[in-house]
Amino acid sequence: SYELTQPLSVSVALGQTARITCGGNNIGSKNVHWYQQKSGQAPVLVIYRDSNRPSGIPERFSGSNSGNTATLTISRAQAGDEADYYCQVWDSSTGVFGTGTKVTVL
Amino acid sequence: QVQLVESGGGVVQPGRSLRLSCAASGFTFSSYAMYWVRQAPGKGLEWVAVISYDGSNKNYADSVKGRVTISRDSSKNTLYLQMNSLTAEDTAVYYCARDPNSGYSLGWFDPWGQGTLVTVSS
């Protein structure tokens, strides 16, 4: 089965840039979506189809996808960005989530 | 606005069954594929099942295949998840979510409901 690997945690200083990777075999050939989940809340979509932001998501959130790695970038990190982040793809009509990354803003 | 509200969770004994519901509002329910996703306590997200806009296509995660059935009732704007032969490994918050595009696109999950907790314990 297809697997997506994310770092367990990423720390970023307030106002700096955080990059969260999502590794998968030839993931560049798939559409990657990213979700933010704050403590005790339901997940929220922050990036769809590699690099598109839904309405209401700040421009500070951006995404890229190439080769075996997709990346979610959070620029000018704010305290409110502290959350778990998950990447997601479809493989043979099966949904696959990444292992999840906890982002801490210092 | 689009709203999804799950219900039906609770404490259930191993081996028993449970049916979850997801009431949809704010959009034409019969036009969109729908999903169930679960999250065990302290763990990551796990996709469970998908159903096409008209109910003609369904697919399941291997971890639940044969024990779980996804269905929908467009007259009630409601999505269901029938779960049988429950085990402790099924303990999780269960979320329903909508596909962004009408039809059957296997896109992304947006929006999500608030979730309903299922605890399998004797």
Short mmCIF file of C-alpha atoms in Angstrom, two decimals:
data_model
loop_
_atom_site.label_atom_id
_atom_site.label_comp_id
_atom_site.label_asym_id
_atom_site.label_seq_id
_atom_site.Cartn_x
_atom_site.Cartn_y
_atom_site.Cartn_z
CA SER A 1 0.00 0.00 0.00
CA TYR A 2 1.05 3.56 -0.63
CA GLU A 3 2.70 5.38 2.27
CA LEU A 4 3.27 9.05 3.04
CA THR A 5 6.02 10.00 5.48
CA GLN A 6 6.13 13.28 7.39
CA PRO A 7 8.50 14.51 10.09
CA LEU A 8 7.07 14.02 13.55
CA SER A 9 7.63 17.63 14.53
CA VAL A 10 8.81 20.97 13.18
CA SER A 11 9.69 23.98 15.26
CA VAL A 12 9.72 27.52 13.91
CA ALA A 13 10.47 30.88 15.46
CA LEU A 14 7.70 33.45 15.46
CA GLY A 15 7.74 35.30 12.14
CA GLN A 16 10.03 32.79 10.44
CA THR A 17 9.33 30.12 7.82
CA ALA A 18 8.34 26.52 8.49
CA ARG A 19 8.56 23.80 5.89
CA ILE A 20 6.74 20.50 6.31
CA THR A 21 7.64 17.69 3.96
CA CYS A 22 5.53 14.76 2.79
CA GLY A 23 7.45 11.94 1.17
CA GLY A 24 5.99 9.29 -1.09
CA ASN A 25 7.00 7.24 -4.09
CA ASN A 26 6.65 9.50 -7.13
CA ILE A 27 4.29 11.74 -5.19
CA GLY A 28 4.92 14.41 -7.82
CA SER A 29 2.56 12.52 -10.12
CA LYS A 30 -0.31 12.83 -7.63
CA ASN A 31 -2.44 15.68 -6.35
CA VAL A 32 -1.50 16.48 -2.76
CA HIS A 33 -3.82 18.14 -0.27
CA TRP A 34 -2.91 19.53 3.15
CA TYR A 35 -4.97 19.83 6.33
CA GLN A 36 -4.43 21.74 9.56
CA GLN A 37 -5.81 20.32 12.78
CA LYS A 38 -5.70 22.39 15.93
CA SER A 39 -6.03 20.72 19.29
CA GLY A 40 -9.52 19.38 19.90
CA GLN A 41 -10.84 20.55 16.53
CA ALA A 42 -11.74 18.99 13.21
CA PRO A 43 -9.22 19.24 10.39
CA VAL A 44 -9.35 22.20 8.00
CA LEU A 45 -8.17 22.21 4.40
CA VAL A 46 -5.28 24.65 3.86
CA ILE A 47 -3.90 23.58 0.45
CA TYR A 48 -5.50 21.57 -2.34
CA ARG A 49 -4.03 20.19 -5.55
CA ASP A 50 -0.44 20.80 -4.50
CA SER A 51 -0.45 24.57 -4.30
CA ASN A 52 -3.95 26.06 -4.25
CA ARG A 53 -5.31 27.91 -1.25
CA PRO A 54 -9.00 27.73 -0.34
CA SER A 55 -10.73 31.01 0.32
CA GLY A 56 -10.03 32.26 3.82
CA ILE A 57 -6.60 30.64 4.08
CA PRO A 58 -3.82 33.25 4.43
CA GLU A 59 -1.31 33.72 1.62
CA ARG A 60 1.35 32.72 4.14
CA PHE A 61 0.42 29.11 3.39
CA SER A 62 1.84 27.70 0.17
CA GLY A 63 2.58 24.29 -1.29
CA SER A 64 4.74 22.56 -3.85
CA ASN A 65 5.10 19.02 -5.15
CA SER A 66 7.82 17.38 -7.21
CA GLY A 67 9.57 14.06 -7.46
CA ASN A 68 9.21 12.14 -4.23
CA THR A 69 8.44 15.08 -1.94
CA ALA A 70 5.59 17.52 -1.42
CA THR A 71 6.12 20.53 0.82
CA LEU A 72 3.82 22.79 2.81
CA THR A 73 5.43 26.13 3.61
CA ILE A 74 4.20 28.47 6.31
CA SER A 75 5.75 31.94 5.97
CA ARG A 76 5.84 34.52 8.75
CA ALA A 77 4.67 31.93 11.24
CA GLN A 78 2.20 33.04 13.88
CA ALA A 79 1.25 31.54 17.21
CA GLY A 80 -2.10 30.58 15.70
CA ASP A 81 -0.35 28.29 13.22
CA GLU A 82 0.52 25.82 15.97
CA ALA A 83 -1.26 22.63 14.95
CA ASP A 84 -0.88 19.20 13.44
CA TYR A 85 -0.59 19.13 9.67
CA TYR A 86 -1.43 16.19 7.40
CA CYS A 87 -0.82 15.61 3.71
CA GLN A 88 -3.23 13.45 1.72
CA VAL A 89 -3.38 11.77 -1.68
CA TRP A 90 -5.43 9.15 -3.51
CA ASP A 91 -3.85 5.90 -4.61
CA SER A 92 -5.94 3.42 -6.59
CA SER A 93 -9.15 5.00 -5.28
CA THR A 94 -7.92 4.64 -1.70
CA GLY A 95 -7.41 7.67 0.48
CA VAL A 96 -3.99 7.96 2.10
CA PHE A 97 -2.96 10.40 4.82
CA GLY A 98 0.53 11.25 5.86
CA THR A 99 1.75 10.44 9.36
CA GLY A 100 1.24 14.00 10.53
CA THR A 101 3.57 16.78 11.69
CA LYS A 102 3.23 18.80 14.86
CA VAL A 103 4.25 22.41 14.27
CA THR A 104 5.44 24.39 17.27
CA VAL A 105 5.89 28.15 17.07
CA LEU A 106 8.61 29.34 19.45
CA GLN B 1 -23.33 27.74 4.72
CA VAL B 2 -22.23 24.15 4.26
CA GLN B 3 -22.65 22.21 7.47
CA LEU B 4 -22.03 18.59 8.41
CA VAL B 5 -23.15 17.25 11.77
CA GLU B 6 -22.24 13.72 12.87
CA SER B 7 -24.13 11.72 15.46
CA GLY B 8 -24.53 8.16 16.68
CA GLY B 9 -21.26 7.70 18.51
CA GLY B 10 -20.98 6.27 22.00
CA VAL B 11 -19.68 3.34 24.00
CA VAL B 12 -20.28 -0.08 22.46
CA GLN B 13 -19.12 -3.55 23.44
CA PRO B 14 -16.69 -5.49 21.26
CA GLY B 15 -18.44 -7.50 18.58
CA ARG B 16 -21.49 -5.24 18.53
CA SER B 17 -22.69 -2.90 15.81
CA LEU B 18 -23.19 0.84 15.53
CA ARG B 19 -24.56 3.19 12.88
CA LEU B 20 -23.20 6.68 12.52
CA SER B 21 -25.08 9.48 10.78
CA CYS B 22 -23.95 12.71 9.17
CA ALA B 23 -26.63 15.33 8.55
CA ALA B 24 -25.78 17.67 5.69
CA SER B 25 -27.14 21.14 5.02
CA GLY B 26 -26.34 24.24 3.00
CA PHE B 27 -25.68 22.44 -0.29
CA THR B 28 -27.27 20.01 -2.74
CA PHE B 29 -26.38 16.79 -0.93
CA SER B 30 -27.30 14.53 -3.85
CA SER B 31 -24.64 16.14 -6.08
CA TYR B 32 -21.52 15.41 -4.02
CA ALA B 33 -19.45 12.41 -3.08
CA MET B 34 -19.00 12.01 0.66
CA TYR B 35 -16.34 10.52 2.92
CA TRP B 36 -15.77 9.09 6.36
CA VAL B 37 -12.40 9.64 8.06
CA ARG B 38 -11.46 8.51 11.56
CA GLN B 39 -8.85 9.39 14.16
CA ALA B 40 -7.93 7.10 17.02
CA PRO B 41 -7.10 8.88 20.31
CA GLY B 42 -3.72 10.58 20.01
CA LYS B 43 -3.19 9.20 16.50
CA GLY B 44 -3.30 10.47 12.93
CA LEU B 45 -6.06 10.63 10.38
CA GLU B 46 -7.24 7.47 8.62
CA TRP B 47 -9.50 7.47 5.56
CA VAL B 48 -12.36 4.99 6.03
CA ALA B 49 -14.79 5.09 3.11
CA VAL B 50 -16.14 7.03 0.13
CA ILE B 51 -19.52 7.00 -1.59
CA SER B 52 -20.32 8.61 -4.92
CA TYR B 53 -22.93 11.33 -5.27
CA ASP B 54 -25.58 8.82 -6.36
CA GLY B 55 -24.50 5.93 -4.15
CA SER B 56 -23.48 3.76 -7.09
CA ASN B 57 -19.79 3.67 -6.22
CA LYS B 58 -18.31 2.87 -2.83
CA ASN B 59 -14.84 2.07 -1.61
CA TYR B 60 -13.37 1.16 1.76
CA ALA B 61 -10.07 1.07 3.58
CA ASP B 62 -8.68 -2.43 3.94
CA SER B 63 -8.87 -2.06 7.73
CA VAL B 64 -12.69 -1.92 7.64
CA LYS B 65 -13.58 -3.74 4.43
CA GLY B 66 -16.23 -6.39 5.01
CA ARG B 67 -17.29 -4.92 8.36
CA VAL B 68 -18.38 -1.45 7.38
CA THR B 69 -20.99 -0.14 4.93
CA ILE B 70 -21.29 3.44 3.74
CA SER B 71 -24.65 4.62 2.46
CA ARG B 72 -26.66 7.76 1.89
CA ASP B 73 -30.27 8.91 1.85
CA SER B 74 -30.71 11.97 -0.31
CA SER B 75 -34.31 12.40 0.81
CA LYS B 76 -32.96 13.01 4.31
CA ASN B 77 -29.68 14.69 3.29
CA THR B 78 -27.90 12.16 5.47
CA LEU B 79 -24.79 10.03 5.16
CA TYR B 80 -24.41 6.82 7.15
CA LEU B 81 -21.70 4.45 8.30
CA GLN B 82 -22.85 1.05 9.48
CA MET B 83 -20.11 -0.62 11.51
CA ASN B 84 -20.28 -4.29 12.52
CA SER B 85 -18.07 -6.64 14.54
CA LEU B 86 -16.46 -3.70 16.29
CA THR B 87 -13.11 -4.10 18.01
CA ALA B 88 -11.02 -1.86 20.25
CA GLU B 89 -9.07 -0.82 17.15
CA ASP B 90 -12.22 0.92 15.88
CA THR B 91 -12.18 3.33 18.81
CA ALA B 92 -11.86 6.76 17.24
CA VAL B 93 -13.47 10.07 16.42
CA TYR B 94 -15.32 9.61 13.15
CA TYR B 95 -15.59 12.58 10.81
CA CYS B 96 -17.68 12.96 7.70
CA ALA B 97 -16.46 15.25 4.93
CA ARG B 98 -17.61 16.40 1.53
CA ASP B 99 -15.85 16.20 -1.80
CA PRO B 100 -15.36 19.68 -3.26
CA ASN B 101 -16.71 18.90 -6.70
CA SER B 102 -20.09 17.68 -7.83
CA GLY B 103 -20.03 14.20 -9.31
CA TYR B 104 -17.41 11.66 -8.26
CA SER B 105 -13.94 13.18 -8.34
CA LEU B 106 -11.97 11.75 -5.39
CA GLY B 107 -10.73 15.21 -4.57
CA TRP B 108 -10.02 16.72 -1.20
CA PHE B 109 -12.02 16.78 2.02
CA ASP B 110 -13.77 20.07 2.58
CA PRO B 111 -15.53 20.80 4.80
CA TRP B 112 -15.42 18.39 7.73
CA GLY B 113 -17.98 17.79 10.44
CA GLN B 114 -17.08 18.16 14.11
CA GLY B 115 -16.81 14.40 14.58
CA THR B 116 -18.47 11.80 16.78
CA LEU B 117 -16.55 9.60 19.24
CA VAL B 118 -16.91 5.84 19.11
CA THR B 119 -15.47 3.88 22.02
CA VAL B 120 -15.37 0.12 21.81
CA SER B 121 -14.98 -1.31 25.28
CA SER B 122 -16.44 -3.99 27.49
#
